[in-house]
Structure formats: structure tokens, C-alpha cells
């Protein structure tokens, strides 16, 4: 297990994935770039910015069901201004989303459609690709748009291993791609937040240090959620994060034979409760 600072998050297959992404960019008319609503800044790849060139794209803020809408709208406006792109808030757990998204995609890529026509490629489908960090919901979105289980979806990073074309309807084909990270994070908070949203493989992470990081974000940004979920007092929150984990462990009865808290288990539980939205609607990034 490695502490967040020492993670090898850019294994060989990701370097390959990035290379393939560059090649496929040449084949598509446009891009759907997915960003996780729980980390709208940290989960946006700077590497992708370097390779997109002048390809048309829509930024999709996924997993919106896990965050508070007014807070997310501030991030949406920030991204719209910064990247001069259409930014759409979405959520694949709602089936009706695709009936909203498809017309929007058709509208946004109208010019790309007509370019094909003028090149004499009448009847050619619009070719788009979905890109984003691991576990952000690329394959889920494609299944939703195609109204069927065309690609494999699982709640862990690195599920999609190779690129795969999926026919959405008679007009659109969408390329599913493996999630990629980038070789160097500008700041360790980015690594922490990517780990918390499940974009980095859990097997290589030290759960205890990650839970401590989560607690320090929550103490700062959402103290009331912590108080409510874990029945903590104002005084408890003034303590060090490792002491708060102890208190939570005792309250939940996560104790070993000698009566001491099993840190690894209570840490894993807190991280899981964050990921499943049980602690509350949380955005880890700050604006
Ligand atoms: N709550 C919530 N969960 C979602 C949403 N979209 C996807 N998920 C879940 O997120 C997990 C990852 O989804 P995938 O579609 O496999 O993600 P991916 O981007 O294809 O991941 P890789 O193939 O590993 O890069 C799954 O457990 C999905 O059910 C959403 O809008 N809300
Ligand atoms: Mg996938």
C-alpha cells in the first residue's frame, strides 16, 4: 500500500492509452469530455488540453446526483468561461437524461455534420469519442445514449481496456476509450481527490492516509455533514483527523480483539460512505 504521495498512477497501459487517444482524435468529428462533478477541476486532464487542438467538444459534468446543484453550477460557469466550451450537467442514473442529451449533441455538432455533407459524405455518421479519467462514467454514458448494455461498466477504475465503437443511432457513433490519467500531477491535492473519487486503483492506495485527507477536507468544507453522519460534537471536530477517525470507529464498533479501533476498516468504511453519497453531497474541489 502506498501513501498518496508515492502512487505510481501512470502505469504503462495509461501511456499507451494516451497515445491511442491522440491517434483516434484524428478520426473523430468531436469529443465528449467527461469530468466528475465531485472534483470538477481535479478530474479534468491537462494532458488532454494539450492534444485536443481545435476539435469541437462538449464537457459533461457526470455524477451530478452526488453533489449540490447550486455549488455545481458555479463550477459549470467556471469551466464554460475557462475553456470556452459548452458544459452540460448530467447523471447516468436517470434514464430520461439521454432524451435530453442526444438533441443537444446533435445541435452542438451541427456544423461538423454539415462539413461532412459538403465533403460529399452524405449519410456518413457523426463520429465522436468519450474521454476522461478512469471511473468517471464514460461507458455508462454510452450505454445510456445507446439505450442498451453495449459496454462494460463497473464501479472501479480501469474497466474499459481497449477502445470500442458503439452505434448510438443512425446518425451518431461514439468511441468508448479507457480512462487515462496524466504523468505528473501539479499538486498533491489533485492526487488525493482523484483517489477519493475512485479514479486511481484502490489496491495501490493506503486507505488510512486517504481517509485522513478526506476528513480534513470535510472538516473544512462540510463540518455539518460530519456532525450529522457520525454524531460528532463541535468539540470532536476541533480534534486532529486521526482522533476523529478513532471516535467514529468506536461509535461504529469497528474494534479489534483488544478493544482498539481497526483503523484500516473504519477508514475504508468512511471512504465508501463518501463515494456512495451517504455522508452528503460533496464537491472536493474549491473555486
Ligand atoms: N452516482 C452515479 N454513478 C454513476 C454515474 N455514472 C456512472 N456511475 C457509476 O460509476 C462507475 C463507473 O462507471 P463506468 O461507466 O464504468 O466508468 P468509465 O469512465 O467507463 O470507467 P473506465 O472504463 O474504468 O475508464 C459505475 O459504478 C457506474 O454505475 C452517475 O451519473 N451517477
Ligand atoms: Mg469504461
JSON list of N, CA, C and O and ligand atoms in Angstrom, two decimals, residues 34 62-66 90-93 132-141 152-161 176-180, ligand 1:
[
{"chain": "A", "resi": 34, "resn": "UNK", "atom": "N", "xyz": [-15.62, 13.95, -20.35]},
{"chain": "A", "resi": 34, "resn": "UNK", "atom": "CA", "xyz": [-16.34, 13.75, -19.09]},
{"chain": "A", "resi": 34, "resn": "UNK", "atom": "C", "xyz": [-15.48, 14.15, -17.89]},
{"chain": "A", "resi": 34, "resn": "UNK", "atom": "O", "xyz": [-14.29, 13.80, -17.82]},
{"chain": "A", "resi": 62, "resn": "UNK", "atom": "N", "xyz": [-20.33, 14.73, -14.95]},
{"chain": "A", "resi": 62, "resn": "UNK", "atom": "CA", "xyz": [-21.06, 13.49, -14.64]},
{"chain": "A", "resi": 62, "resn": "UNK", "atom": "C", "xyz": [-21.28, 13.34, -13.13]},
{"chain": "A", "resi": 62, "resn": "UNK", "atom": "O", "xyz": [-20.64, 14.01, -12.33]},
{"chain": "A", "resi": 63, "resn": "UNK", "atom": "N", "xyz": [-22.15, 12.40, -12.79]},
{"chain": "A", "resi": 63, "resn": "UNK", "atom": "CA", "xyz": [-22.44, 12.04, -11.39]},
{"chain": "A", "resi": 63, "resn": "UNK", "atom": "C", "xyz": [-23.00, 13.23, -10.60]},
{"chain": "A", "resi": 63, "resn": "UNK", "atom": "O", "xyz": [-22.70, 13.42, -9.42]},
{"chain": "A", "resi": 64, "resn": "UNK", "atom": "N", "xyz": [-23.79, 14.04, -11.31]},
{"chain": "A", "resi": 64, "resn": "UNK", "atom": "CA", "xyz": [-24.36, 15.24, -10.68]},
{"chain": "A", "resi": 64, "resn": "UNK", "atom": "C", "xyz": [-25.30, 14.88, -9.53]},
{"chain": "A", "resi": 64, "resn": "UNK", "atom": "O", "xyz": [-25.57, 15.72, -8.67]},
{"chain": "A", "resi": 65, "resn": "UNK", "atom": "N", "xyz": [-25.79, 13.64, -9.51]},
{"chain": "A", "resi": 65, "resn": "UNK", "atom": "CA", "xyz": [-26.68, 13.24, -8.41]},
{"chain": "A", "resi": 65, "resn": "UNK", "atom": "C", "xyz": [-25.94, 13.21, -7.07]},
{"chain": "A", "resi": 65, "resn": "UNK", "atom": "O", "xyz": [-26.56, 13.19, -6.02]},
{"chain": "A", "resi": 66, "resn": "UNK", "atom": "N", "xyz": [-24.59, 13.21, -7.11]},
{"chain": "A", "resi": 66, "resn": "UNK", "atom": "CA", "xyz": [-23.82, 13.10, -5.86]},
{"chain": "A", "resi": 66, "resn": "UNK", "atom": "C", "xyz": [-23.39, 14.45, -5.29]},
{"chain": "A", "resi": 66, "resn": "UNK", "atom": "O", "xyz": [-22.69, 14.50, -4.28]},
{"chain": "A", "resi": 90, "resn": "UNK", "atom": "N", "xyz": [-24.80, 16.33, -16.07]},
{"chain": "A", "resi": 90, "resn": "UNK", "atom": "CA", "xyz": [-25.51, 15.10, -16.41]},
{"chain": "A", "resi": 90, "resn": "UNK", "atom": "C", "xyz": [-25.40, 14.05, -15.30]},
{"chain": "A", "resi": 90, "resn": "UNK", "atom": "O", "xyz": [-24.67, 14.23, -14.34]},
{"chain": "A", "resi": 91, "resn": "UNK", "atom": "N", "xyz": [-26.12, 12.95, -15.53]},
{"chain": "A", "resi": 91, "resn": "UNK", "atom": "CA", "xyz": [-26.25, 11.95, -14.47]},
{"chain": "A", "resi": 91, "resn": "UNK", "atom": "C", "xyz": [-26.80, 10.69, -15.12]},
{"chain": "A", "resi": 91, "resn": "UNK", "atom": "O", "xyz": [-27.93, 10.68, -15.56]},
{"chain": "A", "resi": 92, "resn": "UNK", "atom": "N", "xyz": [-25.97, 9.67, -15.20]},
{"chain": "A", "resi": 92, "resn": "UNK", "atom": "CA", "xyz": [-26.44, 8.49, -15.95]},
{"chain": "A", "resi": 92, "resn": "UNK", "atom": "C", "xyz": [-27.39, 7.62, -15.15]},
{"chain": "A", "resi": 92, "resn": "UNK", "atom": "O", "xyz": [-27.90, 6.65, -15.68]},
{"chain": "A", "resi": 93, "resn": "UNK", "atom": "N", "xyz": [-27.60, 7.95, -13.87]},
{"chain": "A", "resi": 93, "resn": "UNK", "atom": "CA", "xyz": [-28.54, 7.11, -13.15]},
{"chain": "A", "resi": 93, "resn": "UNK", "atom": "C", "xyz": [-30.00, 7.48, -13.51]},
{"chain": "A", "resi": 93, "resn": "UNK", "atom": "O", "xyz": [-30.92, 6.77, -13.16]},
{"chain": "A", "resi": 132, "resn": "UNK", "atom": "N", "xyz": [-11.92, 10.81, -20.64]},
{"chain": "A", "resi": 132, "resn": "UNK", "atom": "CA", "xyz": [-11.98, 11.26, -19.25]},
{"chain": "A", "resi": 132, "resn": "UNK", "atom": "C", "xyz": [-11.17, 10.35, -18.35]},
{"chain": "A", "resi": 132, "resn": "UNK", "atom": "O", "xyz": [-10.69, 9.30, -18.79]},
{"chain": "A", "resi": 133, "resn": "UNK", "atom": "N", "xyz": [-11.05, 10.73, -17.11]},
{"chain": "A", "resi": 133, "resn": "UNK", "atom": "CA", "xyz": [-10.27, 9.92, -16.16]},
{"chain": "A", "resi": 133, "resn": "UNK", "atom": "C", "xyz": [-11.00, 8.58, -15.92]},
{"chain": "A", "resi": 133, "resn": "UNK", "atom": "O", "xyz": [-12.19, 8.46, -16.23]},
{"chain": "A", "resi": 134, "resn": "UNK", "atom": "N", "xyz": [-10.31, 7.58, -15.38]},
{"chain": "A", "resi": 134, "resn": "UNK", "atom": "CA", "xyz": [-10.96, 6.30, -15.08]},
{"chain": "A", "resi": 134, "resn": "UNK", "atom": "C", "xyz": [-12.15, 6.48, -14.13]},
{"chain": "A", "resi": 134, "resn": "UNK", "atom": "O", "xyz": [-12.11, 7.34, -13.24]},
{"chain": "A", "resi": 135, "resn": "UNK", "atom": "N", "xyz": [-13.20, 5.70, -14.37]},
{"chain": "A", "resi": 135, "resn": "UNK", "atom": "CA", "xyz": [-14.35, 5.63, -13.46]},
{"chain": "A", "resi": 135, "resn": "UNK", "atom": "C", "xyz": [-15.28, 6.84, -13.50]},
{"chain": "A", "resi": 135, "resn": "UNK", "atom": "O", "xyz": [-16.17, 6.98, -12.67]},
{"chain": "A", "resi": 136, "resn": "UNK", "atom": "N", "xyz": [-15.09, 7.73, -14.47]},
{"chain": "A", "resi": 136, "resn": "UNK", "atom": "CA", "xyz": [-15.89, 8.98, -14.50]},
{"chain": "A", "resi": 136, "resn": "UNK", "atom": "C", "xyz": [-17.29, 8.73, -15.06]},
{"chain": "A", "resi": 136, "resn": "UNK", "atom": "O", "xyz": [-18.20, 9.55, -14.88]},
{"chain": "A", "resi": 137, "resn": "UNK", "atom": "N", "xyz": [-17.47, 7.57, -15.75]},
{"chain": "A", "resi": 137, "resn": "UNK", "atom": "CA", "xyz": [-18.80, 7.25, -16.28]},
{"chain": "A", "resi": 137, "resn": "UNK", "atom": "C", "xyz": [-18.89, 7.26, -17.81]},
{"chain": "A", "resi": 137, "resn": "UNK", "atom": "O", "xyz": [-20.00, 7.36, -18.35]},
{"chain": "A", "resi": 138, "resn": "UNK", "atom": "N", "xyz": [-17.77, 7.09, -18.50]},
{"chain": "A", "resi": 138, "resn": "UNK", "atom": "CA", "xyz": [-17.78, 7.12, -19.98]},
{"chain": "A", "resi": 138, "resn": "UNK", "atom": "C", "xyz": [-18.63, 5.98, -20.55]},
{"chain": "A", "resi": 138, "resn": "UNK", "atom": "O", "xyz": [-19.49, 6.20, -21.39]},
{"chain": "A", "resi": 139, "resn": "UNK", "atom": "N", "xyz": [-18.37, 4.76, -20.07]},
{"chain": "A", "resi": 139, "resn": "UNK", "atom": "CA", "xyz": [-19.09, 3.61, -20.61]},
{"chain": "A", "resi": 139, "resn": "UNK", "atom": "C", "xyz": [-20.57, 3.67, -20.22]},
{"chain": "A", "resi": 139, "resn": "UNK", "atom": "O", "xyz": [-21.44, 3.32, -21.02]},
{"chain": "A", "resi": 140, "resn": "UNK", "atom": "N", "xyz": [-20.85, 4.14, -19.00]},
{"chain": "A", "resi": 140, "resn": "UNK", "atom": "CA", "xyz": [-22.25, 4.28, -18.56]},
{"chain": "A", "resi": 140, "resn": "UNK", "atom": "C", "xyz": [-23.00, 5.24, -19.47]},
{"chain": "A", "resi": 140, "resn": "UNK", "atom": "O", "xyz": [-24.13, 4.99, -19.87]},
{"chain": "A", "resi": 141, "resn": "UNK", "atom": "N", "xyz": [-22.36, 6.35, -19.79]},
{"chain": "A", "resi": 141, "resn": "UNK", "atom": "CA", "xyz": [-22.99, 7.35, -20.64]},
{"chain": "A", "resi": 141, "resn": "UNK", "atom": "C", "xyz": [-23.30, 6.77, -22.02]},
{"chain": "A", "resi": 141, "resn": "UNK", "atom": "O", "xyz": [-24.39, 6.96, -22.57]},
{"chain": "A", "resi": 152, "resn": "UNK", "atom": "N", "xyz": [-18.91, -2.51, -21.02]},
{"chain": "A", "resi": 152, "resn": "UNK", "atom": "CA", "xyz": [-18.82, -2.98, -19.64]},
{"chain": "A", "resi": 152, "resn": "UNK", "atom": "C", "xyz": [-18.68, -1.81, -18.66]},
{"chain": "A", "resi": 152, "resn": "UNK", "atom": "O", "xyz": [-17.87, -0.91, -18.87]},
{"chain": "A", "resi": 153, "resn": "UNK", "atom": "N", "xyz": [-19.48, -1.87, -17.60]},
{"chain": "A", "resi": 153, "resn": "UNK", "atom": "CA", "xyz": [-19.46, -0.82, -16.57]},
{"chain": "A", "resi": 153, "resn": "UNK", "atom": "C", "xyz": [-19.24, -1.47, -15.22]},
{"chain": "A", "resi": 153, "resn": "UNK", "atom": "O", "xyz": [-19.82, -2.49, -14.91]},
{"chain": "A", "resi": 154, "resn": "UNK", "atom": "N", "xyz": [-18.36, -0.91, -14.43]},
{"chain": "A", "resi": 154, "resn": "UNK", "atom": "CA", "xyz": [-18.15, -1.43, -13.08]},
{"chain": "A", "resi": 154, "resn": "UNK", "atom": "C", "xyz": [-17.66, -0.31, -12.20]},
{"chain": "A", "resi": 154, "resn": "UNK", "atom": "O", "xyz": [-17.03, 0.64, -12.69]},
{"chain": "A", "resi": 155, "resn": "UNK", "atom": "N", "xyz": [-17.91, -0.45, -10.88]},
{"chain": "A", "resi": 155, "resn": "UNK", "atom": "CA", "xyz": [-17.51, 0.64, -10.01]},
{"chain": "A", "resi": 155, "resn": "UNK", "atom": "C", "xyz": [-16.06, 0.51, -9.55]},
{"chain": "A", "resi": 155, "resn": "UNK", "atom": "O", "xyz": [-15.79, 0.32, -8.37]},
{"chain": "A", "resi": 156, "resn": "UNK", "atom": "N", "xyz": [-15.14, 0.58, -10.50]},
{"chain": "A", "resi": 156, "resn": "UNK", "atom": "CA", "xyz": [-13.71, 0.65, -10.19]},
{"chain": "A", "resi": 156, "resn": "UNK", "atom": "C", "xyz": [-13.01, 1.19, -11.43]},
{"chain": "A", "resi": 156, "resn": "UNK", "atom": "O", "xyz": [-13.56, 1.10, -12.54]},
{"chain": "A", "resi": 157, "resn": "UNK", "atom": "N", "xyz": [-11.83, 1.77, -11.26]},
{"chain": "A", "resi": 157, "resn": "UNK", "atom": "CA", "xyz": [-11.15, 2.34, -12.44]},
{"chain": "A", "resi": 157, "resn": "UNK", "atom": "C", "xyz": [-10.53, 1.26, -13.30]},
{"chain": "A", "resi": 157, "resn": "UNK", "atom": "O", "xyz": [-10.24, 0.16, -12.83]},
{"chain": "A", "resi": 158, "resn": "UNK", "atom": "N", "xyz": [-10.32, 1.60, -14.58]},
{"chain": "A", "resi": 158, "resn": "UNK", "atom": "CA", "xyz": [-9.61, 0.68, -15.48]},
{"chain": "A", "resi": 158, "resn": "UNK", "atom": "C", "xyz": [-10.47, -0.45, -16.01]},
{"chain": "A", "resi": 158, "resn": "UNK", "atom": "O", "xyz": [-9.97, -1.50, -16.37]},
{"chain": "A", "resi": 159, "resn": "UNK", "atom": "N", "xyz": [-11.79, -0.25, -16.08]},
{"chain": "A", "resi": 159, "resn": "UNK", "atom": "CA", "xyz": [-12.68, -1.32, -16.56]},
{"chain": "A", "resi": 159, "resn": "UNK", "atom": "C", "xyz": [-12.59, -1.44, -18.09]},
{"chain": "A", "resi": 159, "resn": "UNK", "atom": "O", "xyz": [-12.44, -2.52, -18.63]},
{"chain": "A", "resi": 160, "resn": "UNK", "atom": "N", "xyz": [-12.69, -0.32, -18.79]},
{"chain": "A", "resi": 160, "resn": "UNK", "atom": "CA", "xyz": [-12.54, -0.36, -20.24]},
{"chain": "A", "resi": 160, "resn": "UNK", "atom": "C", "xyz": [-11.05, -0.46, -20.57]},
{"chain": "A", "resi": 160, "resn": "UNK", "atom": "O", "xyz": [-10.26, 0.39, -20.17]},
{"chain": "A", "resi": 161, "resn": "UNK", "atom": "N", "xyz": [-10.70, -1.53, -21.29]},
{"chain": "A", "resi": 161, "resn": "UNK", "atom": "CA", "xyz": [-9.27, -1.77, -21.57]},
{"chain": "A", "resi": 161, "resn": "UNK", "atom": "C", "xyz": [-8.87, -1.33, -22.97]},
{"chain": "A", "resi": 161, "resn": "UNK", "atom": "O", "xyz": [-7.71, -1.01, -23.22]},
{"chain": "A", "resi": 176, "resn": "UNK", "atom": "N", "xyz": [-15.84, 4.53, -27.20]},
{"chain": "A", "resi": 176, "resn": "UNK", "atom": "CA", "xyz": [-15.54, 4.43, -25.76]},
{"chain": "A", "resi": 176, "resn": "UNK", "atom": "C", "xyz": [-14.03, 4.25, -25.63]},
{"chain": "A", "resi": 176, "resn": "UNK", "atom": "O", "xyz": [-13.41, 3.53, -26.41]},
{"chain": "A", "resi": 177, "resn": "UNK", "atom": "N", "xyz": [-13.43, 4.92, -24.66]},
{"chain": "A", "resi": 177, "resn": "UNK", "atom": "CA", "xyz": [-11.96, 4.83, -24.51]},
{"chain": "A", "resi": 177, "resn": "UNK", "atom": "C", "xyz": [-11.62, 4.48, -23.06]},
{"chain": "A", "resi": 177, "resn": "UNK", "atom": "O", "xyz": [-12.39, 4.77, -22.14]},
{"chain": "A", "resi": 178, "resn": "UNK", "atom": "N", "xyz": [-10.47, 3.85, -22.85]},
{"chain": "A", "resi": 178, "resn": "UNK", "atom": "CA", "xyz": [-10.05, 3.58, -21.46]},
{"chain": "A", "resi": 178, "resn": "UNK", "atom": "C", "xyz": [-9.73, 4.89, -20.75]},
{"chain": "A", "resi": 178, "resn": "UNK", "atom": "O", "xyz": [-9.20, 5.82, -21.36]},
{"chain": "A", "resi": 179, "resn": "UNK", "atom": "N", "xyz": [-10.09, 4.97, -19.47]},
{"chain": "A", "resi": 179, "resn": "UNK", "atom": "CA", "xyz": [-9.82, 6.19, -18.71]},
{"chain": "A", "resi": 179, "resn": "UNK", "atom": "C", "xyz": [-8.32, 6.42, -18.60]},
{"chain": "A", "resi": 179, "resn": "UNK", "atom": "O", "xyz": [-7.56, 5.49, -18.43]},
{"chain": "A", "resi": 180, "resn": "UNK", "atom": "N", "xyz": [-7.92, 7.68, -18.70]},
{"chain": "A", "resi": 180, "resn": "UNK", "atom": "CA", "xyz": [-6.49, 7.95, -18.55]},
{"chain": "A", "resi": 180, "resn": "UNK", "atom": "C", "xyz": [-6.22, 9.07, -17.54]},
{"chain": "A", "resi": 180, "resn": "UNK", "atom": "O", "xyz": [-7.01, 9.98, -17.36]},
{"chain": "B", "resi": 1, "resn": "LIG", "atom": "N1", "xyz": [-23.99, 8.03, -8.86]},
{"chain": "B", "resi": 1, "resn": "LIG", "atom": "C1", "xyz": [-23.64, 7.92, -10.15]},
{"chain": "B", "resi": 1, "resn": "LIG", "atom": "N2", "xyz": [-22.86, 6.88, -10.53]},
{"chain": "B", "resi": 1, "resn": "LIG", "atom": "C2", "xyz": [-22.52, 6.81, -11.84]},
{"chain": "B", "resi": 1, "resn": "LIG", "atom": "C3", "xyz": [-22.94, 7.75, -12.79]},
{"chain": "B", "resi": 1, "resn": "LIG", "atom": "N3", "xyz": [-22.41, 7.41, -14.00]},
{"chain": "B", "resi": 1, "resn": "LIG", "atom": "C4", "xyz": [-21.69, 6.28, -13.79]},
{"chain": "B", "resi": 1, "resn": "LIG", "atom": "N4", "xyz": [-21.75, 5.91, -12.49]},
{"chain": "B", "resi": 1, "resn": "LIG", "atom": "C5", "xyz": [-21.08, 4.76, -11.87]},
{"chain": "B", "resi": 1, "resn": "LIG", "atom": "O1", "xyz": [-19.68, 4.97, -11.94]},
{"chain": "B", "resi": 1, "resn": "LIG", "atom": "C6", "xyz": [-18.99, 3.72, -12.06]},
{"chain": "B", "resi": 1, "resn": "LIG", "atom": "C7", "xyz": [-18.03, 3.78, -13.23]},
{"chain": "B", "resi": 1, "resn": "LIG", "atom": "O2", "xyz": [-18.75, 3.88, -14.45]},
{"chain": "B", "resi": 1, "resn": "LIG", "atom": "P1", "xyz": [-18.11, 3.49, -15.85]},
{"chain": "B", "resi": 1, "resn": "LIG", "atom": "O3", "xyz": [-19.09, 3.89, -16.90]},
{"chain": "B", "resi": 1, "resn": "LIG", "atom": "O4", "xyz": [-17.60, 2.10, -15.85]},
{"chain": "B", "resi": 1, "resn": "LIG", "atom": "O5", "xyz": [-16.85, 4.50, -15.90]},
{"chain": "B", "resi": 1, "resn": "LIG", "atom": "P2", "xyz": [-15.74, 4.64, -17.04]},
{"chain": "B", "resi": 1, "resn": "LIG", "atom": "O6", "xyz": [-15.43, 6.09, -17.18]},
{"chain": "B", "resi": 1, "resn": "LIG", "atom": "O7", "xyz": [-16.17, 3.92, -18.27]},
{"chain": "B", "resi": 1, "resn": "LIG", "atom": "O8", "xyz": [-14.50, 3.90, -16.34]},
{"chain": "B", "resi": 1, "resn": "LIG", "atom": "P3", "xyz": [-13.18, 3.23, -17.03]},
{"chain": "B", "resi": 1, "resn": "LIG", "atom": "O9", "xyz": [-13.65, 2.32, -18.11]},
{"chain": "B", "resi": 1, "resn": "LIG", "atom": "O10", "xyz": [-12.57, 2.50, -15.90]},
{"chain": "B", "resi": 1, "resn": "LIG", "atom": "O11", "xyz": [-12.33, 4.34, -17.50]},
{"chain": "B", "resi": 1, "resn": "LIG", "atom": "C8", "xyz": [-20.10, 2.67, -12.22]},
{"chain": "B", "resi": 1, "resn": "LIG", "atom": "O12", "xyz": [-20.31, 2.07, -10.96]},
{"chain": "B", "resi": 1, "resn": "LIG", "atom": "C9", "xyz": [-21.30, 3.48, -12.64]},
{"chain": "B", "resi": 1, "resn": "LIG", "atom": "O13", "xyz": [-22.53, 2.86, -12.26]},
{"chain": "B", "resi": 1, "resn": "LIG", "atom": "C10", "xyz": [-23.78, 8.83, -12.35]},
{"chain": "B", "resi": 1, "resn": "LIG", "atom": "O14", "xyz": [-24.20, 9.72, -13.11]},
{"chain": "B", "resi": 1, "resn": "LIG", "atom": "N5", "xyz": [-24.09, 8.85, -11.02]}
]
